[in-house]
PDB file of C-alpha atoms and ligand atoms in Angstrom:
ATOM      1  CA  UNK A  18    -157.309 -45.730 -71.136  1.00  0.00           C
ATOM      2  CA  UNK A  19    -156.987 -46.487 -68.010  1.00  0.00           C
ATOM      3  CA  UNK A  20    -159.742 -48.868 -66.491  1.00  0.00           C
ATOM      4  CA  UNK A  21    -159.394 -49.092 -62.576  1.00  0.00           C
ATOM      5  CA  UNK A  22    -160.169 -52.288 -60.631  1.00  0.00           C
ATOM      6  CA  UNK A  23    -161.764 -53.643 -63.979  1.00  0.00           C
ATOM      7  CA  UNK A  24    -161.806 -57.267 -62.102  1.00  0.00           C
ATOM      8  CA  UNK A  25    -163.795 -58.104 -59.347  1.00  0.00           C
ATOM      9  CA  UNK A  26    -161.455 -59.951 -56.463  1.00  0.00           C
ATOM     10  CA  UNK A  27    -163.159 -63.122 -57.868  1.00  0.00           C
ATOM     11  CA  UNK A  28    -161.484 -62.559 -61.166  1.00  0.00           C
ATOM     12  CA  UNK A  29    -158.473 -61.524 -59.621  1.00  0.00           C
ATOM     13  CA  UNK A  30    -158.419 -64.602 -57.958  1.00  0.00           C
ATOM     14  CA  UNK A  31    -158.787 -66.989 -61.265  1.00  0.00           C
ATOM     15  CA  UNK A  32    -156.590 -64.701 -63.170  1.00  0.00           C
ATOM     16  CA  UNK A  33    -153.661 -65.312 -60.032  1.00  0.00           C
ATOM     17  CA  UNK A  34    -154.189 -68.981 -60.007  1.00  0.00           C
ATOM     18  CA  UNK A  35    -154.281 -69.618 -63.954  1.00  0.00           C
ATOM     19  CA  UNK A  36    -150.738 -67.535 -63.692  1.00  0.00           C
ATOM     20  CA  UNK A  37    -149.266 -69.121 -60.914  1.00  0.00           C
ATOM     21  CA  UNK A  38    -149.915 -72.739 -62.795  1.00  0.00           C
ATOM     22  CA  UNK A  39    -148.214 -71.380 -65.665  1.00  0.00           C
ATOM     23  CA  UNK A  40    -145.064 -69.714 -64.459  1.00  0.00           C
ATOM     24  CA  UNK A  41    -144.460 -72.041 -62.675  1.00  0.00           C
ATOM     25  CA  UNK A  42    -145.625 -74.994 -65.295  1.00  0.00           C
ATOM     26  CA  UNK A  43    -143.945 -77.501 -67.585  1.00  0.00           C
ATOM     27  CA  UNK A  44    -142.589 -74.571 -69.452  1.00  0.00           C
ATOM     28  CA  UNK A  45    -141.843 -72.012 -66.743  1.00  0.00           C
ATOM     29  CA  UNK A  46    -141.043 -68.457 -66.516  1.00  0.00           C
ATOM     30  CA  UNK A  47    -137.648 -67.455 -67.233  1.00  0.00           C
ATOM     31  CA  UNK A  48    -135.206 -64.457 -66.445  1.00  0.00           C
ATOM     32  CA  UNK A  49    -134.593 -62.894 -69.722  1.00  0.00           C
ATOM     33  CA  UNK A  50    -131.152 -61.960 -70.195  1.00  0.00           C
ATOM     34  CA  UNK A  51    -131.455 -59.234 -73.027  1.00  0.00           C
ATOM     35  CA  UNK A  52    -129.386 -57.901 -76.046  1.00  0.00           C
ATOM     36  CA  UNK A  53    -126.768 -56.017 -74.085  1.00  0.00           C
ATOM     37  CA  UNK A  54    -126.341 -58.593 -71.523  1.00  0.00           C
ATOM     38  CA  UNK A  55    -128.079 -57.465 -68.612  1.00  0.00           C
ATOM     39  CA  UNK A  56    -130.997 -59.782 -66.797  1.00  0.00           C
ATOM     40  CA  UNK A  57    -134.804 -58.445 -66.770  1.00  0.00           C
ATOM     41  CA  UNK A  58    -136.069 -57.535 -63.440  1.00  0.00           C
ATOM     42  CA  UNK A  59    -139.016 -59.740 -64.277  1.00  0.00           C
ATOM     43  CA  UNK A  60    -140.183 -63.378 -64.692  1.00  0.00           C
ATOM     44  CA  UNK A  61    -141.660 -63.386 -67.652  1.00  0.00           C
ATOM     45  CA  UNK A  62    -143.226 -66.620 -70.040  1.00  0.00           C
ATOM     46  CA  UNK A  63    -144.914 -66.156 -73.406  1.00  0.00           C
ATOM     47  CA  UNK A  64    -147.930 -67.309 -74.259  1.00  0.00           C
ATOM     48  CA  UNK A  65    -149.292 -68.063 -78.164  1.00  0.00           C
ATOM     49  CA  UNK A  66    -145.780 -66.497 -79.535  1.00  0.00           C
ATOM     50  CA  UNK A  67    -142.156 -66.348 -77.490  1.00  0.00           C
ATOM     51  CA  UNK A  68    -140.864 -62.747 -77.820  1.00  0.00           C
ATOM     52  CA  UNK A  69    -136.875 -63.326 -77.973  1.00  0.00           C
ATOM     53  CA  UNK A  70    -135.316 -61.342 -75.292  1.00  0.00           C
ATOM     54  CA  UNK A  71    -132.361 -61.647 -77.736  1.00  0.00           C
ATOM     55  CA  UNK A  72    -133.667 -60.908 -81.212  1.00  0.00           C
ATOM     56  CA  UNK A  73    -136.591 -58.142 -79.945  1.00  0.00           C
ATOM     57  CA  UNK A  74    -138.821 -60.598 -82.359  1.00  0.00           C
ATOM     58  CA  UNK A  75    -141.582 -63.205 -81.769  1.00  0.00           C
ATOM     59  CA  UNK A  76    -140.993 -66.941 -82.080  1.00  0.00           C
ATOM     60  CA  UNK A  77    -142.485 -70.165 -81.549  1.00  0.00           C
ATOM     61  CA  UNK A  78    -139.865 -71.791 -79.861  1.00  0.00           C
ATOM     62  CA  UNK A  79    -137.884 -70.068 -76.537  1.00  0.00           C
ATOM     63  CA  UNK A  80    -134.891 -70.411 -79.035  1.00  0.00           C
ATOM     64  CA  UNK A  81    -132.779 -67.625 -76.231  1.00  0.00           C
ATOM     65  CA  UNK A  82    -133.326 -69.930 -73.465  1.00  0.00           C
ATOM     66  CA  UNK A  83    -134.784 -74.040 -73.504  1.00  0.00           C
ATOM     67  CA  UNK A  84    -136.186 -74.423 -76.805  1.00  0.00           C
ATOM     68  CA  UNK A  85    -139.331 -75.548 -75.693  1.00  0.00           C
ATOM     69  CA  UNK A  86    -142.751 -74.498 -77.482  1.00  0.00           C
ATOM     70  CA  UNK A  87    -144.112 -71.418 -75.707  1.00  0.00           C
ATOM     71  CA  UNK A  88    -147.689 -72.465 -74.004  1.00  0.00           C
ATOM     72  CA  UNK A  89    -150.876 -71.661 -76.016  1.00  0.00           C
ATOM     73  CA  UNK A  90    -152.589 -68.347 -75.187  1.00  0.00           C
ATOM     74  CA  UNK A  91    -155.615 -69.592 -72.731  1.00  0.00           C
ATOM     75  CA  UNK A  92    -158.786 -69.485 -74.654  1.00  0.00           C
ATOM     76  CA  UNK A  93    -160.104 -67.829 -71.108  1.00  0.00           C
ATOM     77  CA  UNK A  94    -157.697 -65.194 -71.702  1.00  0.00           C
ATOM     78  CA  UNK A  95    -157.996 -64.422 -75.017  1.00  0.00           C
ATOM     79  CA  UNK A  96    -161.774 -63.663 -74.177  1.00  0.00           C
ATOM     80  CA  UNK A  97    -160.832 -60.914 -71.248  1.00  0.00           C
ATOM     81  CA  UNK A  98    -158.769 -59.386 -72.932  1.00  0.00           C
ATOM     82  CA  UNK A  99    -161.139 -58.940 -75.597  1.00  0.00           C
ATOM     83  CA  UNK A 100    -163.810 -58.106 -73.219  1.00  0.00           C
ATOM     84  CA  UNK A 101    -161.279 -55.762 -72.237  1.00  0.00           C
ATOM     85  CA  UNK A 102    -160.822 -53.267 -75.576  1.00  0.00           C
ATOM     86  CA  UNK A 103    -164.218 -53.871 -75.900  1.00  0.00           C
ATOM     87  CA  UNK A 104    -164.563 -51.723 -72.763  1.00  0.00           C
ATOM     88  CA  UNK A 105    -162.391 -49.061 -74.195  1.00  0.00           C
ATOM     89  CA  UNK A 106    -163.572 -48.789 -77.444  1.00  0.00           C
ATOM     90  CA  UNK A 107    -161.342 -50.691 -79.579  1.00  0.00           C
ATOM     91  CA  UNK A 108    -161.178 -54.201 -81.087  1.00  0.00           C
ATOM     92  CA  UNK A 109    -158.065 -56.824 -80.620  1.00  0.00           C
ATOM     93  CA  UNK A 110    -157.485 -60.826 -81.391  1.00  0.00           C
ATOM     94  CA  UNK A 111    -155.283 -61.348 -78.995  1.00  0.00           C
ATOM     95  CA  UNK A 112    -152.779 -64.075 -80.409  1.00  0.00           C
ATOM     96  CA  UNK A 113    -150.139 -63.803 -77.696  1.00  0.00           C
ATOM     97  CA  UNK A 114    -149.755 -62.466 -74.404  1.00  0.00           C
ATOM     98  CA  UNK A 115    -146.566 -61.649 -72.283  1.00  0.00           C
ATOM     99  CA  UNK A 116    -146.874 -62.742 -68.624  1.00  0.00           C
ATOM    100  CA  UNK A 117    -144.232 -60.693 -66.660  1.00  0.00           C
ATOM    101  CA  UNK A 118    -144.166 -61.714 -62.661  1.00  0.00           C
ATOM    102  CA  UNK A 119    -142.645 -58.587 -60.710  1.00  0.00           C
ATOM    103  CA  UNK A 120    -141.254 -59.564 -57.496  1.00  0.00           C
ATOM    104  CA  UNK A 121    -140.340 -56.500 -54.350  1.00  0.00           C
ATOM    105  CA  UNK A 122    -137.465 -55.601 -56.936  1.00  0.00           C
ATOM    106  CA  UNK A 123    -139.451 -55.656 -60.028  1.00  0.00           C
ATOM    107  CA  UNK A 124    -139.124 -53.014 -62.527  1.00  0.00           C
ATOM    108  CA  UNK A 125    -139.499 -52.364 -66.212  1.00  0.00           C
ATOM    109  CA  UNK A 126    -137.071 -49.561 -67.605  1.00  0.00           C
ATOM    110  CA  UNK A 127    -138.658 -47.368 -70.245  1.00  0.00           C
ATOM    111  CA  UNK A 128    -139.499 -48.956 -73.564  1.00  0.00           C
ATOM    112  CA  UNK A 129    -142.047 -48.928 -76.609  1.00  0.00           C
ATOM    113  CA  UNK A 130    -143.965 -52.366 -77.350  1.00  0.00           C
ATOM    114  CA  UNK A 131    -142.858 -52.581 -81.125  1.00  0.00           C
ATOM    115  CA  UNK A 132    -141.972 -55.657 -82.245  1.00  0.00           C
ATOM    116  CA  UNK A 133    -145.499 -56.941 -83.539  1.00  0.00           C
ATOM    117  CA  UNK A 134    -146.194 -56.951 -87.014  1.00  0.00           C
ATOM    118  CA  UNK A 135    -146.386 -53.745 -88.841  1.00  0.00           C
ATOM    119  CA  UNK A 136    -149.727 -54.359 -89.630  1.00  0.00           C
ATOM    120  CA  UNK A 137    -151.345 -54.582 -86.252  1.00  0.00           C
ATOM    121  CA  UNK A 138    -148.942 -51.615 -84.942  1.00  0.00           C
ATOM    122  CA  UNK A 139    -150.293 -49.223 -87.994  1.00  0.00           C
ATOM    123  CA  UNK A 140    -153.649 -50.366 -87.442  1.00  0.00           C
ATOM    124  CA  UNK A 141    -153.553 -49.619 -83.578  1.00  0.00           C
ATOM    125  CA  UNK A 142    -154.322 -52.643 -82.572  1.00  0.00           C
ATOM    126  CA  UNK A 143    -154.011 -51.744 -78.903  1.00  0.00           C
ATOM    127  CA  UNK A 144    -151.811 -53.516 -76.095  1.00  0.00           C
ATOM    128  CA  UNK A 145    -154.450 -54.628 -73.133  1.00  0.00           C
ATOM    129  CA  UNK A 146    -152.979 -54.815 -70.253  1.00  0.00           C
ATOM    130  CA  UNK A 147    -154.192 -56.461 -66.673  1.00  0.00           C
ATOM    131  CA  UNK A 148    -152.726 -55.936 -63.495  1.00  0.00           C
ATOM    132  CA  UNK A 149    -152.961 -58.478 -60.322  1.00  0.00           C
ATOM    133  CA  UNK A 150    -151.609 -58.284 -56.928  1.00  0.00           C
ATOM    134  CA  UNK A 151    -149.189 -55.447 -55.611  1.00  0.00           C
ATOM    135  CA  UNK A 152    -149.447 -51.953 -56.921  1.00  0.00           C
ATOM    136  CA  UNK A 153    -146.904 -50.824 -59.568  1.00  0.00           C
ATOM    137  CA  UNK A 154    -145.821 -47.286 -60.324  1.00  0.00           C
ATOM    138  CA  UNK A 155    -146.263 -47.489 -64.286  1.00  0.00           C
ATOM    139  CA  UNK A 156    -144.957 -44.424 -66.318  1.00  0.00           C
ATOM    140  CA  UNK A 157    -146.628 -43.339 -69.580  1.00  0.00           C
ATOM    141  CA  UNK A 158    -144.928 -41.220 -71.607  1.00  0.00           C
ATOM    142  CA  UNK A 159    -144.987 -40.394 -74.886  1.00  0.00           C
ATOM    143  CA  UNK A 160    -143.836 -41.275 -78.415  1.00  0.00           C
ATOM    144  CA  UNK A 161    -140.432 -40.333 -78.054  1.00  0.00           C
ATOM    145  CA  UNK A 162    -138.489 -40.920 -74.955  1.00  0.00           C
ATOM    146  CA  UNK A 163    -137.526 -37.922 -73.344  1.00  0.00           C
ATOM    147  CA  UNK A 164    -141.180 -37.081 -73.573  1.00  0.00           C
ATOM    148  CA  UNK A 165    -142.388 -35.931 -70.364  1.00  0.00           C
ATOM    149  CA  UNK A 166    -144.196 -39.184 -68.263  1.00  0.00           C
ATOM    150  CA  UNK A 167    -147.303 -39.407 -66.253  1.00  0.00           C
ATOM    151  CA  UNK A 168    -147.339 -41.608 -63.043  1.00  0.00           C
ATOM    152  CA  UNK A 169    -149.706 -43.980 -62.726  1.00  0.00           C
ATOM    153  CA  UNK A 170    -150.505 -46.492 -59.948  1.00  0.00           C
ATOM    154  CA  UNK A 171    -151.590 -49.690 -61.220  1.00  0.00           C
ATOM    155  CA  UNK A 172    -153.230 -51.394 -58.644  1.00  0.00           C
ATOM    156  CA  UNK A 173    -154.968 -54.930 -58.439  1.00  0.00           C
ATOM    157  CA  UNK A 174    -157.616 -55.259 -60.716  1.00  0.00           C
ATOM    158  CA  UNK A 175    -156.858 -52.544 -62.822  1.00  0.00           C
ATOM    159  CA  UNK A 176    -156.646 -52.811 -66.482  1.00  0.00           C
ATOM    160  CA  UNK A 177    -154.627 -50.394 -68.805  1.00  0.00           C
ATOM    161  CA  UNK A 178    -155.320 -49.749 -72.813  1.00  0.00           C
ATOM    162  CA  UNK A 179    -153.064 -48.223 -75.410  1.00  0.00           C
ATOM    163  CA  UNK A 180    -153.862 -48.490 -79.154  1.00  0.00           C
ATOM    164  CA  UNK A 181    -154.865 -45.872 -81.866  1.00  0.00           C
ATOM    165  CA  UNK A 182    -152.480 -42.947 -81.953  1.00  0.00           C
ATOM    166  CA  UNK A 183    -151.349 -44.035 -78.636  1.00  0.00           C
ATOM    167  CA  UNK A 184    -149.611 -47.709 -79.706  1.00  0.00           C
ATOM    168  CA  UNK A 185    -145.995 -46.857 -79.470  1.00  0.00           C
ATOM    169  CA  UNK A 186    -146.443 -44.640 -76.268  1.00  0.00           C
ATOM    170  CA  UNK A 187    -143.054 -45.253 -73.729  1.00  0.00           C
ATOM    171  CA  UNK A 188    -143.734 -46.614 -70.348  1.00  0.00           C
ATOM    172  CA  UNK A 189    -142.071 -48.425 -68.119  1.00  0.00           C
ATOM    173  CA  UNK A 190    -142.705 -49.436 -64.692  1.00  0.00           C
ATOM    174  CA  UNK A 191    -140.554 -47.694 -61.598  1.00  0.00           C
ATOM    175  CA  UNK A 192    -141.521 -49.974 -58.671  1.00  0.00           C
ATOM    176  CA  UNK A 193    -143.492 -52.447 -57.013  1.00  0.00           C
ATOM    177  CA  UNK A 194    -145.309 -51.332 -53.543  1.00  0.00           C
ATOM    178  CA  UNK A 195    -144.780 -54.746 -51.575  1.00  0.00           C
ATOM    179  CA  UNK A 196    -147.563 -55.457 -49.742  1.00  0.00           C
ATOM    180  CA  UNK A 197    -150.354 -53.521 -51.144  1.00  0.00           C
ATOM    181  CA  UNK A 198    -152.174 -56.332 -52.748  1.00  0.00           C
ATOM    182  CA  UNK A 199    -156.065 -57.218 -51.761  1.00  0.00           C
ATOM    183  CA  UNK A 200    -155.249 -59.008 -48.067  1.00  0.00           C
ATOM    184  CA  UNK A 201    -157.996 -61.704 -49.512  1.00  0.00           C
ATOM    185  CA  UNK A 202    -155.604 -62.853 -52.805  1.00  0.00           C
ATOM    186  CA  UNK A 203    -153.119 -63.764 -49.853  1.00  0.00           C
ATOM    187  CA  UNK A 204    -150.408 -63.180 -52.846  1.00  0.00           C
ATOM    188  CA  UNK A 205    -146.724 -61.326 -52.544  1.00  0.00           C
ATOM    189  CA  UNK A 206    -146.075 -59.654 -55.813  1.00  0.00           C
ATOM    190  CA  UNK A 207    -147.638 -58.479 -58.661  1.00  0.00           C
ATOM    191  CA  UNK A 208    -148.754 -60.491 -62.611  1.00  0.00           C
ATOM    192  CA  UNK A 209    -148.935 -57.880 -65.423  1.00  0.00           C
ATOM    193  CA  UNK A 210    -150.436 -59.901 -68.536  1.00  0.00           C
ATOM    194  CA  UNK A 211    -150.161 -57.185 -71.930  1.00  0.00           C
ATOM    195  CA  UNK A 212    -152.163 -59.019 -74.581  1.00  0.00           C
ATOM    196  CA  UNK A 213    -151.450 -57.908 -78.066  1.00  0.00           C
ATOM    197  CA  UNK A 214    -152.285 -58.712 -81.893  1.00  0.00           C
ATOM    198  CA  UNK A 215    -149.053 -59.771 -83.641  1.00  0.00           C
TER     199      UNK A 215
HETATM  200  C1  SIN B 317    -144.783 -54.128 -70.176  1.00  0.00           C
HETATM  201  O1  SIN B 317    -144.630 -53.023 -70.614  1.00  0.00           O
HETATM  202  O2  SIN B 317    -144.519 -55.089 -70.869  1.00  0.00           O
HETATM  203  C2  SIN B 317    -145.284 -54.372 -68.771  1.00  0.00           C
HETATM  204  C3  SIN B 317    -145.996 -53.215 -68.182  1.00  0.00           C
HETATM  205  C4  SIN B 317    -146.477 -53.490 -66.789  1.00  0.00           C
HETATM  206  O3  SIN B 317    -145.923 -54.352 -66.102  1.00  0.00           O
HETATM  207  O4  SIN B 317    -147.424 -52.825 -66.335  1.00  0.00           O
HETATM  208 MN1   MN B 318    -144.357 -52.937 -72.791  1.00  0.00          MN
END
């Protein structure tokens, strides 16, 4: 479900500078180099759980890069993203959340979010995700990959919802529109927070 400009700019705001004090915190955002070698196109930090870029499994420790603790899951954001499923119709407790800053090169290639428990995935807990700043071009697909994709701009604001039958949907994000975020955040880029259940 897709939930456009869900935050007012006022929330957008707190939401950017609660992010910006964490990425760039005592335990910062990282570069994830990933199984087969290659770097992420993001700077992404954990929060509540590390998910190991190396392993494809959750962690309390950032044992694939400084071995530091990841940060606790805001109690602040815990409760919107709750608020959040709420809104569409489903129920999370959000115990971790992955904080992925996209830059003008920014992209995500084409995955499935699987590597939370198997309980929460069979149940549906959904992934809740929130969108701040510049406006991505996120694909949805479906549960296999060379299922055909929808193209979806995520824009500032927006939040997006996939749990139930839809859990294990692809998607992936294309590009990042530089520039295209509110003129009043005064922000280059683009935060994508997906909170999940492990
Ligand atoms: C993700 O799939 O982890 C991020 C999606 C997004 O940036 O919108
Ligand atoms: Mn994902």
């Amino acid at each position: 479900m897709h939930l456009p400009r869900y935050l007012s700019i006022e929330r957008q705001r707190q939401v950017i500078e609660e992010c910006r004090a964490l990425v760039d915190g005592a335990t910062p955002a990282y570069v994830p180099v990933v199984r087969g070698g290659g770097r992420m196109h993001v700077r992404m930090l954990c929060l509540g759980r590390h998910w190991n870029g190396k392993t494809y499994q959750y962690e309390p420790t950032r044992s694939d890069f400084d071995d530091r603790p990841a940060p606790p899951l805001p109690p602040a954001f815990a409760s919107l993203a709750r608020e959040i499923a709420a809104a569409a119709g489903m129920s999370l407790e959000p115990d971790l959340c992955i904080l992925n800053y996209y830059d003008a090169e920014g992209r995500m290639g084409l995955h499935q979010d699987k590597d939370e428990s198997e309980r929460s995935i069979a149940a549906g807990r959904p992934v809740v995700s929130v969108s701040v700043g510049d406006t991505a071009r996120f694909l949805f697909g479906g549960l296999k990959r060379k299922d055909p994709v929808d193209a979806i701009a995520l824009e500032s604001g927006d939040a997006f919802v996939f749990g139930g039958p839809a859990r294990l949907r692809y998607h992936g994000v294309t590009r990042i529109l530089p520039g295209t975020a509110p003129r009043e955040l005064s922000f280059d880029g683009r935060f994508n927070l997906t909170f999940r259940e492990y």
